[in-house]
XYZ file of C-alpha atoms in Angstrom:
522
model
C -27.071 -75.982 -49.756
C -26.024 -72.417 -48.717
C -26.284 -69.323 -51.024
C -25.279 -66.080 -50.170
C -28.514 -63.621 -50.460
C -30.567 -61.113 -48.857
C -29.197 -57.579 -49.852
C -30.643 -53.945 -48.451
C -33.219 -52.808 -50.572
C -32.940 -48.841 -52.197
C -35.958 -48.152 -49.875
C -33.707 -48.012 -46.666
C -33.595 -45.000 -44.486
C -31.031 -42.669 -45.236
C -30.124 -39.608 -43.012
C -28.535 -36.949 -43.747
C -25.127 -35.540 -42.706
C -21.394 -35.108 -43.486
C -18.129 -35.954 -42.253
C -17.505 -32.669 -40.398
C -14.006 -31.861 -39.392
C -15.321 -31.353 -35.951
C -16.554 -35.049 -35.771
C -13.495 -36.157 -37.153
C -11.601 -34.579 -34.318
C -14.195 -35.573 -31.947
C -13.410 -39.149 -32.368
C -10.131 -39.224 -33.047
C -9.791 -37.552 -29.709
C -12.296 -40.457 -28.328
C -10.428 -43.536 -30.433
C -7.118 -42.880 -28.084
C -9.124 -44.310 -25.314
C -7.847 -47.703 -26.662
C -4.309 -46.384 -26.323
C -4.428 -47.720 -22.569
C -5.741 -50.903 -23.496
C -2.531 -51.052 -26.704
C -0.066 -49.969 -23.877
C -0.878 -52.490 -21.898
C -1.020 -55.369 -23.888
C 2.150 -54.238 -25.015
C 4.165 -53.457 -22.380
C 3.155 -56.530 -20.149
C 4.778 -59.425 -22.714
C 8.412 -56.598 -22.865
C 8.707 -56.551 -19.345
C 8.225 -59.934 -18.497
C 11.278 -60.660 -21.258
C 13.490 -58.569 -19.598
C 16.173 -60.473 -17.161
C 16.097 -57.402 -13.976
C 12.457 -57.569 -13.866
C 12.332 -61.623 -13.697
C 14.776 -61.404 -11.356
C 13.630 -58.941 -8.847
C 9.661 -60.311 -8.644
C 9.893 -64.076 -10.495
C 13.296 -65.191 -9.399
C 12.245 -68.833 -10.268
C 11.569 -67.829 -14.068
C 14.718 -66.318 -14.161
C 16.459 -69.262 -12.796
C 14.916 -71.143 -15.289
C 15.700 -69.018 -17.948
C 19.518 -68.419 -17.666
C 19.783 -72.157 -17.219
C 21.725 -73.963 -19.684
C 20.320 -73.477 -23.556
C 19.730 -77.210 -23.766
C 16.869 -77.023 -21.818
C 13.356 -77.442 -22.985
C 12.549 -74.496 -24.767
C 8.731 -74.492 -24.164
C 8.587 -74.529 -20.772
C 11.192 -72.028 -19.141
C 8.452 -69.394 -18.961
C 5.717 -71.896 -17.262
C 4.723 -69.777 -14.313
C 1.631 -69.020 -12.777
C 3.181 -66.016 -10.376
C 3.932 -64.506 -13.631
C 1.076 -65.013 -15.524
C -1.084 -63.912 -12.857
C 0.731 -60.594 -12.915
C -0.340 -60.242 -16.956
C -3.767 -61.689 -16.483
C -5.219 -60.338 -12.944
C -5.815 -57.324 -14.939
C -8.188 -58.760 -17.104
C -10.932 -60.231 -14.253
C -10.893 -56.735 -12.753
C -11.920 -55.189 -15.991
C -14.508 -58.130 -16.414
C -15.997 -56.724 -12.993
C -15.796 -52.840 -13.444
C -17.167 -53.306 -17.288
C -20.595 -54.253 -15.297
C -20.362 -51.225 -13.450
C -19.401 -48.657 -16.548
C -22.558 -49.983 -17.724
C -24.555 -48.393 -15.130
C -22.804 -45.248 -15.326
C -22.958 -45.215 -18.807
C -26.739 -45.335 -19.498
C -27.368 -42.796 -16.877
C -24.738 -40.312 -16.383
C -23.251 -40.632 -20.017
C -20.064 -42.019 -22.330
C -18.022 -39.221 -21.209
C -17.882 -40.040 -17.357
C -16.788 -43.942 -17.971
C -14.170 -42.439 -20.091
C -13.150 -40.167 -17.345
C -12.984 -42.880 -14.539
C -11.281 -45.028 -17.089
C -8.267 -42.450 -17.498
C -7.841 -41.441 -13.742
C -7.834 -45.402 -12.509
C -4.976 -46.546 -15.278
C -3.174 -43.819 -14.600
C -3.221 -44.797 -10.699
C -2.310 -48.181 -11.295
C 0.700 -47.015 -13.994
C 2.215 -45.423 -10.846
C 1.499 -48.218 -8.439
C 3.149 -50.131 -11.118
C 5.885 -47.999 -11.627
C 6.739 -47.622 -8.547
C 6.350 -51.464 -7.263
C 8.971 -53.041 -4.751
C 6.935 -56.303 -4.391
C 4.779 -58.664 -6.164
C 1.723 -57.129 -4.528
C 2.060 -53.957 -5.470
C 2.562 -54.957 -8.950
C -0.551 -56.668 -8.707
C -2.517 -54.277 -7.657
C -1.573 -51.797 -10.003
C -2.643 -54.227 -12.694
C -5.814 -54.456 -10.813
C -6.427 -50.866 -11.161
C -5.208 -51.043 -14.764
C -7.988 -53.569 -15.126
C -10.618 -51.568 -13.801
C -9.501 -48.510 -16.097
C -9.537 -50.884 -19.512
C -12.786 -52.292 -18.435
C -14.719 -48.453 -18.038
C -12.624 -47.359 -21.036
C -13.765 -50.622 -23.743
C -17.173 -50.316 -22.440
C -18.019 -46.116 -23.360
C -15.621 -45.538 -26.098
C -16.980 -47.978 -28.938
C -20.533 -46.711 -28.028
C -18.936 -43.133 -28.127
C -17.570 -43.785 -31.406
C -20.785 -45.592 -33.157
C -23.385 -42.885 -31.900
C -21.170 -39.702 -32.924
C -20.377 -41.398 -36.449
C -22.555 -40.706 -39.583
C -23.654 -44.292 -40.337
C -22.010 -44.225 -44.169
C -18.303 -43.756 -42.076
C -18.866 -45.590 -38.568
C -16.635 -48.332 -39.774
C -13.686 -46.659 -40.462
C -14.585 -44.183 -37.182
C -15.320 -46.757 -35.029
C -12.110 -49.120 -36.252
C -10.103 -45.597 -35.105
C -10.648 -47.492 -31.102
C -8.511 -50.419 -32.695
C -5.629 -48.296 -34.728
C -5.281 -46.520 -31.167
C -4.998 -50.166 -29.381
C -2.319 -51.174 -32.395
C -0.358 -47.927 -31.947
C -0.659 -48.418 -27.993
C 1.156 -51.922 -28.683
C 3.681 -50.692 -30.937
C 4.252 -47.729 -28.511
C 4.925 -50.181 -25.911
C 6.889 -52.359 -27.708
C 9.746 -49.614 -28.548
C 9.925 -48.211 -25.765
C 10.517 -51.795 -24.507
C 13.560 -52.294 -26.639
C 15.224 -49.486 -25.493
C 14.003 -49.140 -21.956
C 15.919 -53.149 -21.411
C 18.782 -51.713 -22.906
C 19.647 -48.861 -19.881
C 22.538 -49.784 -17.174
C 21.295 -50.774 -13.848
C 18.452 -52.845 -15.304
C 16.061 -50.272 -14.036
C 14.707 -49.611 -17.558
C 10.983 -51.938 -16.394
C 9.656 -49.035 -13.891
C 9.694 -46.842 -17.123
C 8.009 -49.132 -19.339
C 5.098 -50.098 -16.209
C 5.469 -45.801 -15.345
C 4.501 -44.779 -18.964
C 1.020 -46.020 -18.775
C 0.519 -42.891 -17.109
C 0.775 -40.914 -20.376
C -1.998 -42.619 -22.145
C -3.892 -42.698 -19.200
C -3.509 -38.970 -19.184
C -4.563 -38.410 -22.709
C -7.936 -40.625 -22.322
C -8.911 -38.051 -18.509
C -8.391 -34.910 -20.791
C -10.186 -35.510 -23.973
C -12.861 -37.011 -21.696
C -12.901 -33.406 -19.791
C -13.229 -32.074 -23.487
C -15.347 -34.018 -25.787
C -18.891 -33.364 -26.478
C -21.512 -35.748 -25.198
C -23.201 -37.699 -28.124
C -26.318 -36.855 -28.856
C -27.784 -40.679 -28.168
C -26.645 -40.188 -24.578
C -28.105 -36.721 -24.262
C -31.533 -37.767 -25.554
C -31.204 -40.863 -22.905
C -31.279 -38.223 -20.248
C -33.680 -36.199 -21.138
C -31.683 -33.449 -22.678
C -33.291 -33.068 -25.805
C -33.048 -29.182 -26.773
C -29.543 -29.719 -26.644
C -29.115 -33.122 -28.296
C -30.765 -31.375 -31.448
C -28.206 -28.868 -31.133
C -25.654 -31.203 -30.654
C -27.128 -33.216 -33.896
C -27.170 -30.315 -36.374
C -23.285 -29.671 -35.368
C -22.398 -32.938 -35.475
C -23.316 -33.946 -39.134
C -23.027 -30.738 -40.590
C -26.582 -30.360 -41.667
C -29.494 -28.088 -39.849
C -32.087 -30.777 -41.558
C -31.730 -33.221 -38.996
C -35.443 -33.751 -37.976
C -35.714 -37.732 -38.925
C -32.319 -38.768 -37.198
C -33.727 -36.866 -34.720
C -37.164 -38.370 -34.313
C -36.073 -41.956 -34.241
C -33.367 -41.304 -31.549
C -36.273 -39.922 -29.314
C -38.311 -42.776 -30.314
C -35.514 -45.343 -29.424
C -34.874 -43.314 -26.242
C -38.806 -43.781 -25.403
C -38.616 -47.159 -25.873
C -35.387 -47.651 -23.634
C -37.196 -45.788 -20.559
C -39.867 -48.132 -20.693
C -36.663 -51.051 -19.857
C -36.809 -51.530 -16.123
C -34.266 -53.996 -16.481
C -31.926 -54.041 -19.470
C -29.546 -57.331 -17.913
C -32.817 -58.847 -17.542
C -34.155 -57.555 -20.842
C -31.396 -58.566 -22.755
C -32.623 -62.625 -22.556
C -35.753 -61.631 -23.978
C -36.681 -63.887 -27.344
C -36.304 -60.496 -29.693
C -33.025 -59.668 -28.574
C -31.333 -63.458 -28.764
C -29.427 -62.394 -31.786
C -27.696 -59.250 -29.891
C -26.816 -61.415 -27.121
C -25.496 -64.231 -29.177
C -23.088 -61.699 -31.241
C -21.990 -60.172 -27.829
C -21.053 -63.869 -25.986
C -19.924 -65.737 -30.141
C -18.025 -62.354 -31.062
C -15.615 -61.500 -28.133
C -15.238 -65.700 -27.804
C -14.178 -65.981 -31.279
C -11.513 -63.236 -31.001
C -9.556 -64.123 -27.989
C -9.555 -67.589 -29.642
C -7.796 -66.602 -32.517
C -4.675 -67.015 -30.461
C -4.162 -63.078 -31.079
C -3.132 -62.330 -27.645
C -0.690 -64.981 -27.117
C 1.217 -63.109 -30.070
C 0.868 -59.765 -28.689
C 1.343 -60.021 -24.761
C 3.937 -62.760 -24.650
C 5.766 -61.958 -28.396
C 9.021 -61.178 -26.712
C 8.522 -64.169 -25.176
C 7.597 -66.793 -27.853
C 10.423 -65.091 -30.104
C 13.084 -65.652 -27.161
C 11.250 -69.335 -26.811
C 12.069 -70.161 -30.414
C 15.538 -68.915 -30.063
C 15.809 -65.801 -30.566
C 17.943 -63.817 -27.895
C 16.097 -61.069 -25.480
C 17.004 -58.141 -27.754
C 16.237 -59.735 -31.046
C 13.254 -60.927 -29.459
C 11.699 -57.209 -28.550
C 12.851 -55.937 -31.562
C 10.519 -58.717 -33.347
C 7.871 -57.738 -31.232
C 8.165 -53.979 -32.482
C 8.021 -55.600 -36.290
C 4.814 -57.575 -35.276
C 3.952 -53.779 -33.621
C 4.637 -51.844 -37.168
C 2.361 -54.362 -39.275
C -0.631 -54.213 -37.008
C -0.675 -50.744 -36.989
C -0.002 -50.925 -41.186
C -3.306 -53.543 -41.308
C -5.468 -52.125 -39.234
C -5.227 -48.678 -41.737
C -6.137 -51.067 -44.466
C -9.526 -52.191 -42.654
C -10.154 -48.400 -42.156
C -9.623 -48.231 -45.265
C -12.163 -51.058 -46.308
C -14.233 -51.928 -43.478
C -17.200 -49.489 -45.409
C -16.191 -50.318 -48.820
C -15.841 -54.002 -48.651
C -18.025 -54.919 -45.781
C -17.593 -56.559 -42.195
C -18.917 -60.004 -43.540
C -15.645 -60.009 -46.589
C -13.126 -59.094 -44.141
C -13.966 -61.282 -41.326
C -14.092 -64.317 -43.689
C -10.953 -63.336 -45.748
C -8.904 -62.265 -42.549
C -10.130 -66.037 -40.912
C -8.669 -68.103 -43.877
C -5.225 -65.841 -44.075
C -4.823 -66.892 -39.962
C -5.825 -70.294 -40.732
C -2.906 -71.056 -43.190
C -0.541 -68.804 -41.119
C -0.887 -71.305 -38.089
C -0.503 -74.212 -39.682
C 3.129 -72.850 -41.317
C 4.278 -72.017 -37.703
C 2.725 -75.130 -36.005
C 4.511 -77.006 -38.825
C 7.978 -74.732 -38.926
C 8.331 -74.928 -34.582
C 7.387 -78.718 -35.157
C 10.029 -79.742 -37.144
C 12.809 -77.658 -35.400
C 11.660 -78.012 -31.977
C 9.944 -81.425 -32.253
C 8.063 -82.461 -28.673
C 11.772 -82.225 -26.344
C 11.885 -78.482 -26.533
C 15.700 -78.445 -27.879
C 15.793 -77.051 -30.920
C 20.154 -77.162 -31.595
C 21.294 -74.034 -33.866
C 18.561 -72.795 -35.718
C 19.338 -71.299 -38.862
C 18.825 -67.117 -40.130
C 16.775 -68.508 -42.768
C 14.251 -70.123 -40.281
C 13.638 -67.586 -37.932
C 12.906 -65.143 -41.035
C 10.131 -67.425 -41.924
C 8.103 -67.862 -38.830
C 8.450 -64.293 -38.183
C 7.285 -63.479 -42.047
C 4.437 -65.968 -41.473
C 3.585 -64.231 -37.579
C 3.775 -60.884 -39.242
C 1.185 -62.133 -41.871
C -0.970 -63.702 -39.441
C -1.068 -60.446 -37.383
C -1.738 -58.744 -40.670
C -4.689 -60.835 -40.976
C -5.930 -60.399 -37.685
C -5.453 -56.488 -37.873
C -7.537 -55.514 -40.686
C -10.412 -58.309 -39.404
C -11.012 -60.036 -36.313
C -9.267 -57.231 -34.088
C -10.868 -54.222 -35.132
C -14.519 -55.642 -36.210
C -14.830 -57.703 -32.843
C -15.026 -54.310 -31.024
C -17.027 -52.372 -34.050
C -20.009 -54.835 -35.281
C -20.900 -55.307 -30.999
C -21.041 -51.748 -30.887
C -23.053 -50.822 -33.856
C -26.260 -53.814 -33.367
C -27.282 -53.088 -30.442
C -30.602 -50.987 -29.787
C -30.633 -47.971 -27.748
C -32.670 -49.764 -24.537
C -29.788 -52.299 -24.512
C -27.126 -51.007 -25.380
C -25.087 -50.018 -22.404
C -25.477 -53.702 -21.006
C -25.006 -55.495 -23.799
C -21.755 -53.939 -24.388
C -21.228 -54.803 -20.986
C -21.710 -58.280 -21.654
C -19.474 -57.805 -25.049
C -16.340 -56.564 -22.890
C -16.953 -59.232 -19.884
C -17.180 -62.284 -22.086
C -13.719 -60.614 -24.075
C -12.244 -59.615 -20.786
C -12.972 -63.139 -19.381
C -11.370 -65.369 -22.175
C -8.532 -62.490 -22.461
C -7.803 -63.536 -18.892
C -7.799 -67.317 -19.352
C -5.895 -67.545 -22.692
C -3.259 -65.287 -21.000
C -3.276 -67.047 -17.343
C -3.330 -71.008 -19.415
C -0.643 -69.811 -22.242
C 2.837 -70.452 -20.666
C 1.534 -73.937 -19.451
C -0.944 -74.655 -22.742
C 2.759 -74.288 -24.393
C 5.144 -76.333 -22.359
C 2.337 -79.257 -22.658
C 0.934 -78.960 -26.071
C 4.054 -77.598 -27.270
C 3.546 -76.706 -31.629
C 0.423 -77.681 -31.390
C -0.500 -75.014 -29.436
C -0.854 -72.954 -32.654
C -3.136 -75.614 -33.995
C -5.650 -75.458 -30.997
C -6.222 -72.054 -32.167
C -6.443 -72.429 -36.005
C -9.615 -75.235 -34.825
C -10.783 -72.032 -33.365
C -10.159 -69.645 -36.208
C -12.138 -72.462 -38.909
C -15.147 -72.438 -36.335
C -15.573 -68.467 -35.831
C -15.279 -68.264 -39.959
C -18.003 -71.208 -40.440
C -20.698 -68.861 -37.414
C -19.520 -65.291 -39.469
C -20.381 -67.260 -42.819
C -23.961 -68.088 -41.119
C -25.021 -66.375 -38.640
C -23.429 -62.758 -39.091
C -25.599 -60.303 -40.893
C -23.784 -57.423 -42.911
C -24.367 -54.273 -41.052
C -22.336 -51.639 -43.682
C -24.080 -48.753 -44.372
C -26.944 -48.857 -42.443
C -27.898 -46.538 -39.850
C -27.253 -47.612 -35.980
C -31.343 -46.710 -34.955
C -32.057 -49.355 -38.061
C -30.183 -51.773 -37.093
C -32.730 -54.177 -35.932
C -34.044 -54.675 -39.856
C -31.130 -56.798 -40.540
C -32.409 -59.147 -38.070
C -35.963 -59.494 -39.838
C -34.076 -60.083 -43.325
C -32.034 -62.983 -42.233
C -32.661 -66.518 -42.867
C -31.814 -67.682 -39.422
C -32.771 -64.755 -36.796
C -35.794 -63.791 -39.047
C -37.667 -66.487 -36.416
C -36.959 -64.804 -33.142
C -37.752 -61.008 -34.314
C -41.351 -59.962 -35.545
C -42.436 -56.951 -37.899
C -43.491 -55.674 -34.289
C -40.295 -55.953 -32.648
C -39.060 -53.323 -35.067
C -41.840 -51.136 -36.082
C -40.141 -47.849 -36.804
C -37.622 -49.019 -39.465
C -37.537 -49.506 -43.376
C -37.919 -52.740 -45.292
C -35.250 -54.815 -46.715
C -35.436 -56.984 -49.835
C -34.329 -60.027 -50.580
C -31.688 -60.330 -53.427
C -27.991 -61.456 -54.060
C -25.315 -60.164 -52.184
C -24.782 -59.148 -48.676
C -26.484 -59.825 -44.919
C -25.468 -63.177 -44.716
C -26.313 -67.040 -46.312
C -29.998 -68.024 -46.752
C -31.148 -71.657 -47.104
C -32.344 -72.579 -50.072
């Protein structure tokens, strides 16, 4: 039977550093890059809620929806014009994450961030400015393509310019921006439906522009990390760069092993074709399991469509954005906690305590939609008392996802992989989330009219799975630093058999003993 065991021994490397106030700018400055990504996610579920928008560019939706309230409540949204407009954004930042990896690993973190902030900000016009369906689509196109060069460079930015004791918190700084984008966007929402002339839609799809511009400048300003400087060759400066960075002018063993790992990356011809070699099958499983697991929670069917689903269970369109802002407030609220935590508690606690809170959460809605909405989709007068509760128990679910699966299925990707594949695995970390992003959100709206409650019980099957592979397979990674990384491998009781003493010759030596990397057989 399982035991949890395997522990870092007191002979691990430790480097040192501090938390310097100018690294502590530096990446809060480099966290806003998920602002975009927040906006968007955001914005897309107000707009789509809002009855001048419908009826300009998805007349049939609209139809549907000021048709008489006796109608079946799960299906008035069921449109694929309209979810294409939410989800085409998603396969073009699936294809340009391939390319940020390329530009990346050779010209630095700084330049995907760059592209990222001038291509959402040309699709925010596009969008603002649309007259026709095409145009919005395209502007979510180039949306897509500024998310996908944005999630790729600013997790690595965030993990390599961290001291290792405070990458968690750092790193979960990416997510807090995404939260606060969302929240952002869903204000602005409520009061952008409320303005005469129903015009109030090209000012929430126009705003992107804002965030967009904050992610081009602090690109145009923040220091290259030293990781990336080494990588090309700049290594005068990357020592320079180091010292600053942590504070400390005795910086001569970080220093070393980053020039080692660097080494060792030139000799990769081929890091997509590296990446399926035997030693590296744990990095690649994390980077397809992780991102799977997360859009699976059913997350994102709370976030993009919650004016929706609110107005679905019977809420009207204002009450409905303003639930979405309350949804907004509390994953902003949780994610702080898991700031907080993440490198107190570690990844492994908060992953499995944030996947048994969703669990029970998703069976109260399933069960409170069930018995109000049963399978005809005509709920009658719903009560004050029951909307309170499935909003208490979405806010709690939300809560659980925000200081867990959110932030940690960006950070742990981030921090495991070695310098040689790093750029590509995160590559393949952004495509996989990208990919499922884009077909929960395109299948939602019909996945509801058809499976109705029970929608919310296809994800908790989801959310019991992705706790049993954390519980097994997921090594703790807290406090260790991210040129070490590959020890964790050796000292677990699964992935131990496709890494070798070889594989990872530089690092320290871990112990066996109660407590933390993950569950041994014994």
């Amino acid at each position: 039977m399982p035991a949890v065991g395997i522990a870092v021994g007191d002979n691990k490397k430790e480097y040192p550093g501090n938390l310097t106030p100018f690294v502590t700018v530096t990446c809060i400055v480099a966290a806003m890059g998920g602002l975009i990504f927040g906006y968007d996610i955001g914005i897309s579920g107000g707009v789509t809620s809002m009855p001048s928008f419908l009826r300009k560019f998805f007349p049939s939706v609209y139809r549907k929806q000021q048709q008489d309230a006796t109608t079946n409540q799960y299906c008035q949204y069921d449109s694929q014009t309209l979810t294409m407009f939410t989800s085409s954004l998603y396969l073009a930042a699936l294809s340009s994450s391939i390319v940020a990896s390329t530009i990346t690993r050779k010209f630095g973190r700084k330049l995907s961030m760059l592209f990222g902030g001038v291509l959402f900000c040309a699709g925010a016009i596009i969008n603002g400015a649309a007259k026709a369906v095409w145009m919005l689509i395209l502007g979510r196109i180039l949306l897509g393509f500024g998310i996908g060069f944005a999630n790729q460079s600013v997790p690595l930015y965030l993990s390599e310019m961290a001291p290792y004791k405070f990458r968690g918190a750092l790193n979960i700084g990416f997510q807090l921006s995404i939260t606060v984008g969302i929240l952002v966007a869903n204000v602005l929402n409520y009061f952008f439906a409320k303005i005469h002339g129903g015009w109030g839609w090209r000012l929430s799809l126009g705003g992107a522009m804002v965030p967009a511009l904050i992610i081009t400048v602090g690109s145009l300003v923040l220091p290259d990390t030293p990781n990336s400087m080494i990588e090309r060759g700049q290594h005068d400066e990357a020592r320079t760069k180091l010292k600053r960075v942590r504070g400390v002018d005795d910086v001569d063993e970080e220093f070393n092993d980053l020039i080692a790992a660097s080494e060792a990356s030139k000799k990769v011809e081929h890091p997509w074709r590296n990446l399926l070699q035997r030693k590296y099958r744990p990095h690649l499983t994390m980077a397809i399991m992780i991102p799977f697991f997360q859009q699976l929670t059913g997350i994102n069917v709370i976030m993009f469509y919650a004016p929706v689903l609110f107005n679905t269970i019977g809420f009207g369109s204002n009450a409905s954005l303003m639930s979405a802002v309350i949804t907004g407030i509390v994953n902003v609220v949780a994610t702080m906690v898991s700031i907080y935590g993440v490198d107190k508690w570690g990844r492994r606690f908060l992953f499995l305590e944030g996947g048994v809170q969703m669990l029970i959460c998703q069976a109260v809605v399933a069960a409170c939609i069930g018995a109000k909405f049963g399978t005809d989709g005509n709920p009658g007068e719903l009560p004050k008392w029951y909307a309170i509760v499935v909003v208490l128990f979405i806010c709690i679910y939300v809560a659980g996802f925000a200081w867990s699966w959110g932030p940690l299925g960006w950070l742990v990707p981030s921090e495991i992989f070695p310098l040689e594949i790093r750029s590509a695995a995160q590559s393949v970390n952004v495509s996989v989330n990208m990919l499922f992003t884009f077909i929960v959100a395109q299948i939602f709206l019909t996945m509801l009219c058809h499976l109705k409650f029970g929608l919310f019980l296809f994800f908790a099957f989801f959310v019991v799975l992705m706790s049993i592979f954390v519980y097994y397979f997921l090594p703790e990674t807290k406090g260790i630093p991210i040129e070490e990384m590959g020890q964790v491998w050796k000292a677990h009781w699964f992935w131990s058999r496709f890494v070798a003493g070889e594989d990872y010759p530089n690092g320290g030596d871990y112990e066996m003993s109660k407590g933390g990397l993950g569950p041994k057989i014994v």
